[in-house]
Amino acid sequence: EAGVAQSPRYKIIEKRQSVAFWCNPISGHATLYWYQQILGQGPKLLIQFQNNGVVDDSQLPKDRFSAERLKGVDSTLKIQPAKLEDSAVYLCASSPRLGMGGPYRETQYFGPGTRLLVL
Amino acid sequence: ELKVEQNPLFLSMQEGKNYTIYCNYSTTSDRLYWYRQDPGKSLESLFVLLSNGAVKQEGRLMASLDTKARLSTLHITAAVHDLSATYFCAVEGSSGAGSYQLTFGKGTKLSVIP
């Protein structure tokens, strides 16, 4: 079974530029997550999708970050314009079930991440 | 707001020794995950603990969960160099939007010295 795919793996941009990251979850996984991991910290959830709908984007800085998951499969995360403090690893994860209560919560499987450096 | 604290944040230990990593969290939860992250790599799921008193073991690692104390431990037995990595605990909590999300601790960077 193929894992979560992400691209690019590395990106260096200057502040105020734009950047986009792509994620292809494990086939059949309904729930997709984007996390930001700053050096020395644990991942912080930015946005959670269930199929092609947004479940929670309360921690997404919406003035500069946007994300979409068209057709409920792959997803893109965009930053426009980037700031120095956006330097981090952006992780995509997916889980096989809907992220709902009851017995259907499942382990999240993480992709390799995109390492972003903003100069 | 759910807060997750791990300690220690850095751990240097000799091969063959035992040690425990602690994970405390601030609000009620009955599901906790442990992940491993190697340098430059993504997170690998180690354990899912689903209820109070749950204990799981894989090789030299054993994880337990005490939901009443809001505490999980990851015990390392007879450490070997291959266990060197950063270990994260993540606690599941309700997002308030009808779904569940993970809140991660800062991680424990483990170095096993020959």
Short mmCIF file of C-alpha atoms in Angstrom, two decimals:
data_model
loop_
_atom_site.label_atom_id
_atom_site.label_comp_id
_atom_site.label_asym_id
_atom_site.label_seq_id
_atom_site.Cartn_x
_atom_site.Cartn_y
_atom_site.Cartn_z
CA GLU A 1 0.00 0.00 0.00
CA ALA A 2 1.46 3.35 -1.02
CA GLY A 3 1.86 5.90 1.73
CA VAL A 4 0.95 9.56 1.89
CA ALA A 5 2.78 11.45 -0.87
CA GLN A 6 3.87 15.07 -0.60
CA SER A 7 5.69 17.45 -2.89
CA PRO A 8 7.93 19.29 -3.08
CA ARG A 9 10.17 17.91 -0.34
CA TYR A 10 12.08 21.15 0.07
CA LYS A 11 11.34 24.75 -0.79
CA ILE A 12 13.28 27.96 -0.23
CA ILE A 13 11.54 31.28 -0.89
CA GLU A 14 11.91 34.90 0.08
CA LYS A 15 9.44 36.58 2.39
CA ARG A 16 6.34 37.96 0.71
CA GLN A 17 6.55 35.32 -2.01
CA SER A 18 3.89 32.65 -2.50
CA VAL A 19 4.29 28.89 -2.18
CA ALA A 20 2.07 25.84 -2.60
CA PHE A 21 2.34 22.32 -1.27
CA TRP A 22 0.64 19.21 -2.58
CA CYS A 23 -0.54 16.09 -0.77
CA ASN A 24 -1.95 12.81 -2.06
CA PRO A 25 -3.36 10.71 0.80
CA ILE A 26 -3.50 6.96 1.04
CA SER A 27 -6.11 5.64 -1.38
CA GLY A 28 -9.54 5.45 0.19
CA HIS A 29 -8.73 7.60 3.20
CA ALA A 30 -11.61 9.96 3.92
CA THR A 31 -9.89 12.35 6.32
CA LEU A 32 -6.92 14.54 5.45
CA TYR A 33 -4.95 16.80 7.77
CA TRP A 34 -2.34 19.50 7.29
CA TYR A 35 0.09 20.16 10.14
CA GLN A 36 2.82 22.72 10.71
CA GLN A 37 5.89 21.51 12.61
CA ILE A 38 8.28 24.24 13.71
CA LEU A 39 11.80 23.10 14.59
CA GLY A 40 11.91 21.59 18.07
CA GLN A 41 8.15 21.38 18.48
CA GLY A 42 5.38 18.89 17.90
CA PRO A 43 3.10 19.14 14.87
CA LYS A 44 0.27 21.66 15.12
CA LEU A 45 -2.94 21.04 13.20
CA LEU A 46 -3.77 23.68 10.60
CA ILE A 47 -6.79 22.22 8.84
CA GLN A 48 -8.79 19.01 8.70
CA PHE A 49 -10.82 17.81 5.71
CA GLN A 50 -13.44 15.11 5.58
CA ASN A 51 -13.81 14.06 1.97
CA ASN A 52 -13.84 17.45 0.20
CA GLY A 53 -15.31 19.46 3.06
CA VAL A 54 -13.52 21.40 5.80
CA VAL A 55 -14.15 19.99 9.27
CA ASP A 56 -11.99 22.42 11.23
CA ASP A 57 -9.74 25.28 10.14
CA SER A 58 -9.72 27.19 13.41
CA GLN A 59 -5.91 27.23 13.64
CA LEU A 60 -5.30 28.18 10.01
CA PRO A 61 -4.03 31.78 9.61
CA LYS A 62 -6.61 32.60 7.00
CA ASP A 63 -5.14 35.98 6.09
CA ARG A 64 -2.26 34.19 4.37
CA PHE A 65 -2.93 30.43 4.35
CA SER A 66 -5.50 28.62 2.23
CA ALA A 67 -6.17 24.97 1.51
CA GLU A 68 -8.46 22.96 -0.68
CA ARG A 69 -9.25 19.33 -1.32
CA LEU A 70 -11.02 19.12 -4.62
CA LYS A 71 -12.85 15.86 -5.39
CA GLY A 72 -12.05 14.58 -1.91
CA VAL A 73 -8.69 13.11 -2.87
CA ASP A 74 -5.51 15.18 -3.09
CA SER A 75 -5.06 18.54 -1.43
CA THR A 76 -3.04 21.74 -1.77
CA LEU A 77 -1.93 24.15 0.94
CA LYS A 78 -0.92 27.66 -0.10
CA ILE A 79 0.84 30.48 1.70
CA GLN A 80 0.55 33.95 0.24
CA PRO A 81 2.50 36.03 1.20
CA ALA A 82 5.01 34.07 3.24
CA LYS A 83 6.59 35.41 6.44
CA LEU A 84 9.84 34.43 8.11
CA GLU A 85 7.93 32.65 10.88
CA ASP A 86 6.34 30.32 8.35
CA SER A 87 9.63 28.42 8.10
CA ALA A 88 8.69 24.92 9.19
CA VAL A 89 7.94 21.43 7.98
CA TYR A 90 4.43 21.04 6.60
CA LEU A 91 3.09 17.57 7.18
CA CYS A 92 0.11 15.98 5.54
CA ALA A 93 -1.64 13.04 7.18
CA SER A 94 -4.64 10.89 6.35
CA SER A 95 -6.82 8.44 8.21
CA PRO A 96 -9.09 5.78 6.77
CA ARG A 97 -12.29 6.65 8.56
CA LEU A 98 -14.28 9.76 9.01
CA GLY A 99 -12.80 11.74 11.91
CA MET A 100 -15.94 11.31 13.93
CA GLY A 101 -16.73 9.86 17.32
CA GLY A 102 -17.50 6.29 18.20
CA PRO A 103 -15.43 3.34 17.01
CA TYR A 104 -14.35 4.88 13.73
CA ARG A 105 -11.47 7.06 14.80
CA GLU A 106 -8.29 5.76 13.32
CA THR A 107 -4.55 6.26 13.45
CA GLN A 108 -3.26 9.06 11.25
CA TYR A 109 -0.60 8.17 8.68
CA PHE A 110 1.88 10.90 7.92
CA GLY A 111 3.63 11.84 4.70
CA PRO A 112 7.34 12.75 4.51
CA GLY A 113 6.63 16.49 4.80
CA THR A 114 7.69 19.60 2.91
CA ARG A 115 10.51 21.56 4.52
CA LEU A 116 9.98 25.29 3.92
CA LEU A 117 12.60 27.95 4.52
CA VAL A 118 11.56 31.59 4.20
CA LEU A 119 14.46 34.04 3.85
CA GLU B 1 -7.75 24.07 25.42
CA LEU B 2 -5.99 20.72 25.56
CA LYS B 3 -2.33 20.96 26.60
CA VAL B 4 0.15 18.10 26.34
CA GLU B 5 3.45 18.09 28.20
CA GLN B 6 6.26 15.63 27.74
CA ASN B 7 9.30 15.16 29.86
CA PRO B 8 12.11 14.99 29.58
CA LEU B 9 12.55 16.90 26.32
CA PHE B 10 16.07 15.55 25.89
CA LEU B 11 17.33 12.17 27.06
CA SER B 12 20.79 10.75 26.64
CA MET B 13 21.15 7.19 27.84
CA GLN B 14 23.63 4.36 27.58
CA GLU B 15 22.90 1.18 25.75
CA GLY B 16 21.43 -1.46 27.99
CA LYS B 17 19.82 0.96 30.41
CA ASN B 18 16.12 1.46 31.15
CA TYR B 19 14.24 4.74 31.16
CA THR B 20 10.72 6.20 31.05
CA ILE B 21 9.28 9.12 29.10
CA TYR B 22 6.24 10.83 30.60
CA CYS B 23 3.29 12.47 28.87
CA ASN B 24 0.79 14.54 30.87
CA TYR B 25 -2.30 16.14 29.42
CA SER B 26 -4.73 18.69 30.72
CA THR B 27 -8.27 17.57 29.83
CA THR B 28 -10.17 14.32 29.70
CA SER B 29 -9.30 12.02 26.85
CA ASP B 30 -9.48 8.27 26.39
CA ARG B 31 -7.25 7.93 23.37
CA LEU B 32 -3.53 8.58 23.18
CA TYR B 33 -0.94 7.91 20.50
CA TRP B 34 2.82 7.54 20.54
CA TYR B 35 4.79 8.39 17.41
CA ARG B 36 8.45 8.12 16.50
CA GLN B 37 10.27 10.60 14.25
CA ASP B 38 13.76 10.06 12.86
CA PRO B 39 15.78 13.12 11.76
CA GLY B 40 14.45 14.50 8.48
CA LYS B 41 11.74 11.86 8.37
CA SER B 42 8.03 11.85 9.00
CA LEU B 43 6.14 10.44 11.97
CA GLU B 44 5.70 6.72 12.41
CA SER B 45 2.87 5.41 14.56
CA LEU B 46 4.05 3.25 17.47
CA PHE B 47 1.08 2.73 19.77
CA VAL B 48 -2.58 3.62 20.13
CA LEU B 49 -3.88 3.46 23.71
CA LEU B 50 -7.64 3.32 23.81
CA SER B 51 -8.72 3.12 27.43
CA ASN B 52 -7.71 3.50 31.04
CA GLY B 53 -5.14 0.90 32.04
CA ALA B 54 -4.22 0.08 28.44
CA VAL B 55 -0.73 -1.32 28.03
CA LYS B 56 0.97 -2.13 24.75
CA GLN B 57 4.42 -3.50 24.06
CA GLU B 58 6.54 -3.75 20.95
CA GLY B 59 10.08 -4.96 21.31
CA ARG B 60 11.92 -2.83 23.86
CA LEU B 61 9.13 -0.23 24.09
CA MET B 62 6.10 -0.41 26.35
CA ALA B 63 3.40 2.24 26.58
CA SER B 64 0.68 2.62 29.20
CA LEU B 65 -2.23 4.96 29.82
CA ASP B 66 -3.81 6.17 33.07
CA THR B 67 -6.77 8.34 32.08
CA LYS B 68 -7.58 9.24 35.68
CA ALA B 69 -4.14 10.70 36.22
CA ARG B 70 -4.09 12.00 32.62
CA LEU B 71 -0.72 10.36 32.21
CA SER B 72 0.91 8.07 29.71
CA THR B 73 4.36 6.56 29.94
CA LEU B 74 6.69 5.13 27.32
CA HIS B 75 9.16 2.76 28.94
CA ILE B 76 12.37 1.78 27.23
CA THR B 77 13.99 -1.48 28.27
CA ALA B 78 17.67 -2.24 27.61
CA ALA B 79 18.08 0.59 25.12
CA VAL B 80 19.89 0.05 21.84
CA HIS B 81 21.27 2.63 19.42
CA ASP B 82 18.48 2.00 16.89
CA LEU B 83 16.01 3.54 19.34
CA SER B 84 17.63 6.96 18.96
CA ALA B 85 14.88 9.25 17.62
CA THR B 86 12.34 11.83 18.79
CA TYR B 87 9.23 10.41 20.44
CA PHE B 88 5.94 12.29 20.49
CA CYS B 89 2.79 11.64 22.41
CA ALA B 90 -0.44 12.93 20.93
CA VAL B 91 -3.74 13.17 22.73
CA GLU B 92 -7.07 12.98 20.98
CA GLY B 93 -9.63 15.62 21.81
CA SER B 94 -12.88 16.86 20.38
CA SER B 95 -12.56 19.76 17.98
CA GLY B 96 -16.03 20.91 18.91
CA ALA B 97 -17.03 20.54 15.27
CA GLY B 98 -18.15 16.95 15.65
CA SER B 99 -14.74 15.50 14.91
CA TYR B 100 -11.58 14.59 16.77
CA GLN B 101 -8.09 15.98 16.49
CA LEU B 102 -4.64 15.29 17.87
CA THR B 103 -2.68 17.65 20.09
CA PHE B 104 1.01 16.79 20.19
CA GLY B 105 3.59 17.24 22.92
CA LYS B 106 6.91 18.89 22.11
CA GLY B 107 8.64 15.56 21.79
CA THR B 108 11.45 13.78 23.63
CA LYS B 109 14.72 13.56 21.75
CA LEU B 110 16.35 10.29 22.73
CA SER B 111 20.03 9.58 22.11
CA VAL B 112 21.31 6.12 22.95
CA ILE B 113 25.06 6.07 23.42
CA PRO B 114 27.09 2.89 22.87
#
